[in-house]
Structures are given as structure tokens and as C-alpha cells.
């Protein structure tokens, strides 16, 4: 039988987690994902995990990444993404150096919501800020909101060395 969207996402995630780079398999996964209407069967987590798997393995497939970004934007799916899925998706696009202006604009809009921003753990927040810096996306008003959030004692004390250094590097790279 044919793999469904969850099977595809789980397979890609599994290979990436095990650090097994099978370019032929990943090419087949991308091809399956891009079949007409197939991305519509993915959950927000499956979309994020699939993008993450390609990035984690360092396999850049522009058609797949554009397809995932277009699908998320076209169907307004960011509202169904939790903070971790947002961070994972942003990190994947940035890690692969794939620009998707509409997707990143949507992520920035979602993150401007104070209630949503409070859902980010330290690592997820660091990943999103790193993604913006890596993709050279400088949005002063959003970054000001993030700085204000990070500087709150109950947030600042949760940042480990890696998250703090990543956020610091990102702000420096963006001249903040």
C-alpha cells in the first residue's frame, strides 16, 4: 500500500533522527509530498517534522520547501501551529537557506501576539530568532517585542547557555 502523510512524516523524521542520509529515499518522499493534493493531508506537526527532517539531513529540495511554505500560507495553517511547530519550520527553512517571504511574514505576525509568544520555550524562541537572523529578516517591531519578552526575569532565567548565545548572536547579526 501507499504511505499516507503520517507515514511519510514519520519516515523522514526517523531517518533524520538516526542521522541516516538516504538521498534517494528523501527524493521519493519529496516527490510523494508534492503529488497533487497530498500536502493537504498533513497535520501541522507532520509538515513541520518533514521540513525539519530535510534540514537536519542537509538535503535541500527547493520544490518541497516551497510547496510546504505555499501550502501553509495558502490554507492559513499557521494558526493551527503550536510554538514548537513554528520554531521547527522556521529553523528548517533557515537551515536550508530557503527564502519564503509569505511564510516568514505569517510567522512574524503570529509571534507578535503576546499570548502566543509566551508559549515558546527557550530553545524554540532561540531557533526562531536564529532563523530570522540567518535569513536576514529584520523586523524591528517584532524583535523589540521578543527582546522585551526575553528580558522578563521569568523568561531570562529559563535560557540555557546555548539558547542565550544563539539569541545574542542573532541580535548581533541583525544589528539589534
PDB file of C-alpha atoms in Angstrom, residues 11-23 25-27 29 49-60 91-92 95-96:
ATOM      1  CA  UNK A  11       9.802   8.002   7.986  1.00  0.00           C
ATOM      2  CA  UNK A  12      11.536  11.292   7.189  1.00  0.00           C
ATOM      3  CA  UNK A  13      11.723  12.166  10.896  1.00  0.00           C
ATOM      4  CA  UNK A  14      13.081   8.713  11.771  1.00  0.00           C
ATOM      5  CA  UNK A  15      15.868   8.801   9.216  1.00  0.00           C
ATOM      6  CA  UNK A  16      16.833  12.333  10.263  1.00  0.00           C
ATOM      7  CA  UNK A  17      16.783  11.446  13.952  1.00  0.00           C
ATOM      8  CA  UNK A  18      19.057   8.477  13.266  1.00  0.00           C
ATOM      9  CA  UNK A  19      21.216  10.690  11.030  1.00  0.00           C
ATOM     10  CA  UNK A  20      20.813   8.288   8.116  1.00  0.00           C
ATOM     11  CA  UNK A  21      21.134  10.300   4.905  1.00  0.00           C
ATOM     12  CA  UNK A  22      19.463   8.404   2.049  1.00  0.00           C
ATOM     13  CA  UNK A  23      19.108  10.942  -0.734  1.00  0.00           C
ATOM     14  CA  UNK A  25      14.589   7.932  -0.232  1.00  0.00           C
ATOM     15  CA  UNK A  26      14.304  11.625   0.598  1.00  0.00           C
ATOM     16  CA  UNK A  27      13.845  12.431  -3.086  1.00  0.00           C
ATOM     17  CA  UNK A  29       9.490  11.398  -0.040  1.00  0.00           C
ATOM     18  CA  UNK A  49       8.612  17.463  11.016  1.00  0.00           C
ATOM     19  CA  UNK A  50       9.018  16.807   7.301  1.00  0.00           C
ATOM     20  CA  UNK A  51      10.660  20.194   6.746  1.00  0.00           C
ATOM     21  CA  UNK A  52      12.850  19.579   9.817  1.00  0.00           C
ATOM     22  CA  UNK A  53      13.949  16.160   8.538  1.00  0.00           C
ATOM     23  CA  UNK A  54      15.197  17.567   5.236  1.00  0.00           C
ATOM     24  CA  UNK A  55      17.031  20.372   7.058  1.00  0.00           C
ATOM     25  CA  UNK A  56      18.501  18.065   9.679  1.00  0.00           C
ATOM     26  CA  UNK A  57      19.884  15.851   6.912  1.00  0.00           C
ATOM     27  CA  UNK A  58      21.088  18.861   4.930  1.00  0.00           C
ATOM     28  CA  UNK A  59      19.048  17.861   1.898  1.00  0.00           C
ATOM     29  CA  UNK A  60      17.813  20.978   0.158  1.00  0.00           C
ATOM     30  CA  UNK A  91      14.579  26.672  11.668  1.00  0.00           C
ATOM     31  CA  UNK A  92      14.230  24.226   8.751  1.00  0.00           C
ATOM     32  CA  UNK A  95      18.975  25.905   7.887  1.00  0.00           C
ATOM     33  CA  UNK A  96      18.469  25.141   4.231  1.00  0.00           C
TER      34      UNK A  96
END
